[in-house]
Coordinates of C-alpha atoms in Angstrom, one line a residue:
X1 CA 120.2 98.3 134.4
X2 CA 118.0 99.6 137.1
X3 CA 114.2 100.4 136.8
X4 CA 113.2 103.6 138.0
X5 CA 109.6 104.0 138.7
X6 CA 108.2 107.2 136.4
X7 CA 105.5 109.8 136.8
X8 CA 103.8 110.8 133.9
X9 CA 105.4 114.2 133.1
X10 CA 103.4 116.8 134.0
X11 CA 105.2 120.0 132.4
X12 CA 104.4 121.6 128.6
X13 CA 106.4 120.6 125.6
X14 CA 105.4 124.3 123.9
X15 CA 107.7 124.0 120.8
X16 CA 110.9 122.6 119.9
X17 CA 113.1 124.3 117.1
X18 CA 114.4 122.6 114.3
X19 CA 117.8 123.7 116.3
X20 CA 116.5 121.6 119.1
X21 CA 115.4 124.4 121.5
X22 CA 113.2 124.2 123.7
X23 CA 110.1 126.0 126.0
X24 CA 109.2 124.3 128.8
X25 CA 106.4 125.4 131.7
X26 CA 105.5 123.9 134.8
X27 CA 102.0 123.3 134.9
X28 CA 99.8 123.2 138.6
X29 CA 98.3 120.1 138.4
X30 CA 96.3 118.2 141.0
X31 CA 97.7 114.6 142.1
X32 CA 93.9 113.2 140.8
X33 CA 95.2 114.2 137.4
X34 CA 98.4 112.8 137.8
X35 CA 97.0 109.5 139.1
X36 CA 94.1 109.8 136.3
X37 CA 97.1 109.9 133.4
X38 CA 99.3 107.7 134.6
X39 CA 96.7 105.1 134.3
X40 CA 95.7 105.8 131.3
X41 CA 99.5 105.4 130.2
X42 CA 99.5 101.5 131.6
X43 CA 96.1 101.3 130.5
X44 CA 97.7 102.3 126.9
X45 CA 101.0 100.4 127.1
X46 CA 98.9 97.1 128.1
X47 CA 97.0 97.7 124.6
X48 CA 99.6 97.7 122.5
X49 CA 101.7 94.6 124.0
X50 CA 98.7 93.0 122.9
X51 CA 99.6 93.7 119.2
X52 CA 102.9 92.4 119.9
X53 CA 102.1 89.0 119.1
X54 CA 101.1 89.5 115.7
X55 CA 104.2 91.2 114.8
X56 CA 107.1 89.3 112.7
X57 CA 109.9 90.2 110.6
X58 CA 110.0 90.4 106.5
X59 CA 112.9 91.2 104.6
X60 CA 114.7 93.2 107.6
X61 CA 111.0 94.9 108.0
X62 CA 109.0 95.0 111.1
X63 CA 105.3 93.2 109.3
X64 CA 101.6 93.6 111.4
X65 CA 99.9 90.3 110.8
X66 CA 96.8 89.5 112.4
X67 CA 94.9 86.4 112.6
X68 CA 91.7 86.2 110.2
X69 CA 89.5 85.7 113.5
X70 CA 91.6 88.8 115.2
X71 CA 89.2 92.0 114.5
X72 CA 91.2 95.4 114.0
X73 CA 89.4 98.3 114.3
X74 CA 90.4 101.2 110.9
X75 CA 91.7 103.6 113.5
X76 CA 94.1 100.5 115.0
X77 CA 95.4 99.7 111.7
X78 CA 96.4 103.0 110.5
X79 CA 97.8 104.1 114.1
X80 CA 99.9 100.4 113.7
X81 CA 100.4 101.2 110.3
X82 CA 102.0 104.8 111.1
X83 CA 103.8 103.5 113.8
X84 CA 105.6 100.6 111.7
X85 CA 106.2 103.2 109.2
X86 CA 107.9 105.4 111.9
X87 CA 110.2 102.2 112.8
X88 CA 110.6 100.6 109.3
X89 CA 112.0 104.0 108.0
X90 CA 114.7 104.3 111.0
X91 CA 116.0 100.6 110.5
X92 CA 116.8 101.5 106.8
X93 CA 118.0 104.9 107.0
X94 CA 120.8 103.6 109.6
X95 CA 121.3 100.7 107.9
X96 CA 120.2 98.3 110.7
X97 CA 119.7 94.6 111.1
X98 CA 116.3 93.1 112.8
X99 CA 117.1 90.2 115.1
X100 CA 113.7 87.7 113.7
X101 CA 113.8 86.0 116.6
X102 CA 114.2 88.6 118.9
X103 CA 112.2 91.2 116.9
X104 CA 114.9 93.8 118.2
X105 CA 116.8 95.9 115.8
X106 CA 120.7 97.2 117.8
X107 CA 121.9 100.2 117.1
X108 CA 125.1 100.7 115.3
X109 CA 128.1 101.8 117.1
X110 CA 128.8 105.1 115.8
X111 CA 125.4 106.4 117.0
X112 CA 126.3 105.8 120.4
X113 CA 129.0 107.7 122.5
X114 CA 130.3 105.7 125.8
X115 CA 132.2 106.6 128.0
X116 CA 132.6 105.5 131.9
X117 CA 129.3 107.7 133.0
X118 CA 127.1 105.6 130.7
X119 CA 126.1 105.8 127.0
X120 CA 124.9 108.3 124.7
X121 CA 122.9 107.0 122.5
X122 CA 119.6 105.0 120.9
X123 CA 120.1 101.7 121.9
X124 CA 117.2 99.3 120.6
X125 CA 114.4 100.0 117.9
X126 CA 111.2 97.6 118.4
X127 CA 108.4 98.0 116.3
X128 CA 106.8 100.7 118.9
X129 CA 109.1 102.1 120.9
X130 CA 113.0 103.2 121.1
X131 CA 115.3 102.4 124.3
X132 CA 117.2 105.4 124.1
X133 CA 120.3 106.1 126.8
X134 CA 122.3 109.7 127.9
X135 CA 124.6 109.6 130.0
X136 CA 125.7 111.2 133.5
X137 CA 126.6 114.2 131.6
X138 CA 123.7 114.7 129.6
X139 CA 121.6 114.0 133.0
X140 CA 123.4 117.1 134.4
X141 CA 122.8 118.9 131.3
X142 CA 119.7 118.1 131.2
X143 CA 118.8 118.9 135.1
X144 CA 121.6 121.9 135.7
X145 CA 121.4 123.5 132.0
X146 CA 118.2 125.2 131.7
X147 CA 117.3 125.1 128.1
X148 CA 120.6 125.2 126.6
X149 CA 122.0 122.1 128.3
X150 CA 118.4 120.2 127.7
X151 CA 118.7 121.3 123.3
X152 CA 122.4 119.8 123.8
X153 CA 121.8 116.9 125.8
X154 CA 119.4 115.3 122.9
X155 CA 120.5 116.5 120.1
X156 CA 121.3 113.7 118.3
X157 CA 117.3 112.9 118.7
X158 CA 116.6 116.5 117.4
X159 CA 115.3 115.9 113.1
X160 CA 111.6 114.3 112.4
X161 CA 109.6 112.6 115.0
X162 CA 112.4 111.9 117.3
X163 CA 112.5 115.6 118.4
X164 CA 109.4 114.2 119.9
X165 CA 111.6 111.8 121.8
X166 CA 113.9 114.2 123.3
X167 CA 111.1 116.6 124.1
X168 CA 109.7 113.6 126.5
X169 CA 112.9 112.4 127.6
X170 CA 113.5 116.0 128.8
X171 CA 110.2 116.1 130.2
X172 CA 110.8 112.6 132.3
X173 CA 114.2 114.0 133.8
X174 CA 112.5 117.0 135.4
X175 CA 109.3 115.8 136.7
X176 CA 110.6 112.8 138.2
X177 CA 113.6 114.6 139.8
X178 CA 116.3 112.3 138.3
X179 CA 119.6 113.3 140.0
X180 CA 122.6 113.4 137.7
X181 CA 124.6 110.6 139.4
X182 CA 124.5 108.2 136.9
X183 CA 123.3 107.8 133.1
X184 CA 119.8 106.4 132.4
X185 CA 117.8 104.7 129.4
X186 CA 114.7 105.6 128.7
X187 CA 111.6 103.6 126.0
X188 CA 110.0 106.1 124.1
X189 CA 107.2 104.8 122.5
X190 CA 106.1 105.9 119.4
X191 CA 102.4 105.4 119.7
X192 CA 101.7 107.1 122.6
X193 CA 104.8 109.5 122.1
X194 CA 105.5 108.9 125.8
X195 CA 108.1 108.0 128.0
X196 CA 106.8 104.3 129.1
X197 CA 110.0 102.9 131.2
X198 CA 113.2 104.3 132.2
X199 CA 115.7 103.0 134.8
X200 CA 119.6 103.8 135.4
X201 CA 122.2 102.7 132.9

């Protein structure tokens, strides 16, 4: 899988349906301000990989344990507590199984569609972020659709917070200028409800 180096979307996530529609607008927006939020994004990301250490699995459950000398502000803890709720609750509602080792929970098989222009699909849960994949087709979709094709493309994202995803996702595609020659994945990290890495499938 290829990286593909992101800039921070810079168009409006107005509203998304519970059918999955969307309204997007281009915003005018200086490159200070895109510089300015894409380092706040790394400056984000880097935060939270430093909780990583401190997370372990319990009972097929993503756990937060810090050290005693480790101090956690109230507003860290309930954003980490949110977050593992977020992740806790999508591991048992698909019925999923948490690597302990890896602290990487797989996605069943009959949540992803493959085919030979990529997958479909969420393909990881960590404790703060989803890799989640469309393929060629939903690329296109996504790029040549307006907002018909971009509601069908991520669909299967459109119910609770992962409308969220999909919103972002679409987002990502069309400020970056992804072309539709290939499928891509895509980490959507719950935290910052951003699009953090993405690369071709």
């Amino acid at each position: 899988m290829k990286k593909q180096k992101i800039i921070v979307p810079i168009i409006a996530i107005i509203t998304i349906s519970n059918l999955g529609g969307f309204a997007l607008t281009g915003g005018s927006v200086s490159a200070d301000t895109i510089k300015s939020s894409q380092h706040l994004a790394v400056e984000k990301q880097k935060d939270f990989k430093n909780f990583d250490q401190y997370i372990s699995v319990s009972n097929n459950q993503f756990v937060f344990r810090a050290p005693n000398d480790k101090i956690i502000s109230k507003k860290e803890q309930i954003d980490i507590d949110k977050v593992l709720a977020r992740s806790n609750k999508f591991v048992i509602d698909n019925h999923m199984i948490i690597n302990p080792t890896t602290k990487v929970a797989t996605q069943v098989n009959n949540l992803n569609q493959s085919n030979s222009y990529g997958t479909t699909g969420i393909f990881e849960v960590h404790w703060n972020y989803l890799k989640i994949g469309l393929d060629q087709g939903a690329v296109k979709d996504v790029v040549t659709g307006g907002t018909a094709g971009a509601s069908a493309a991520v669909a299967f994202l459109v119910g609770g917070p992962w409308a969220a995803a999909g919103a972002a996702i679409v987002s990502t595609i069309l400020a970056n200028h992804y072309e539709p020659t290939s499928g891509y994945w895509f980490d959507y990290n719950f935290w910052t409800f951003q699009v953090t890495d993405a690369g071709q499938q």
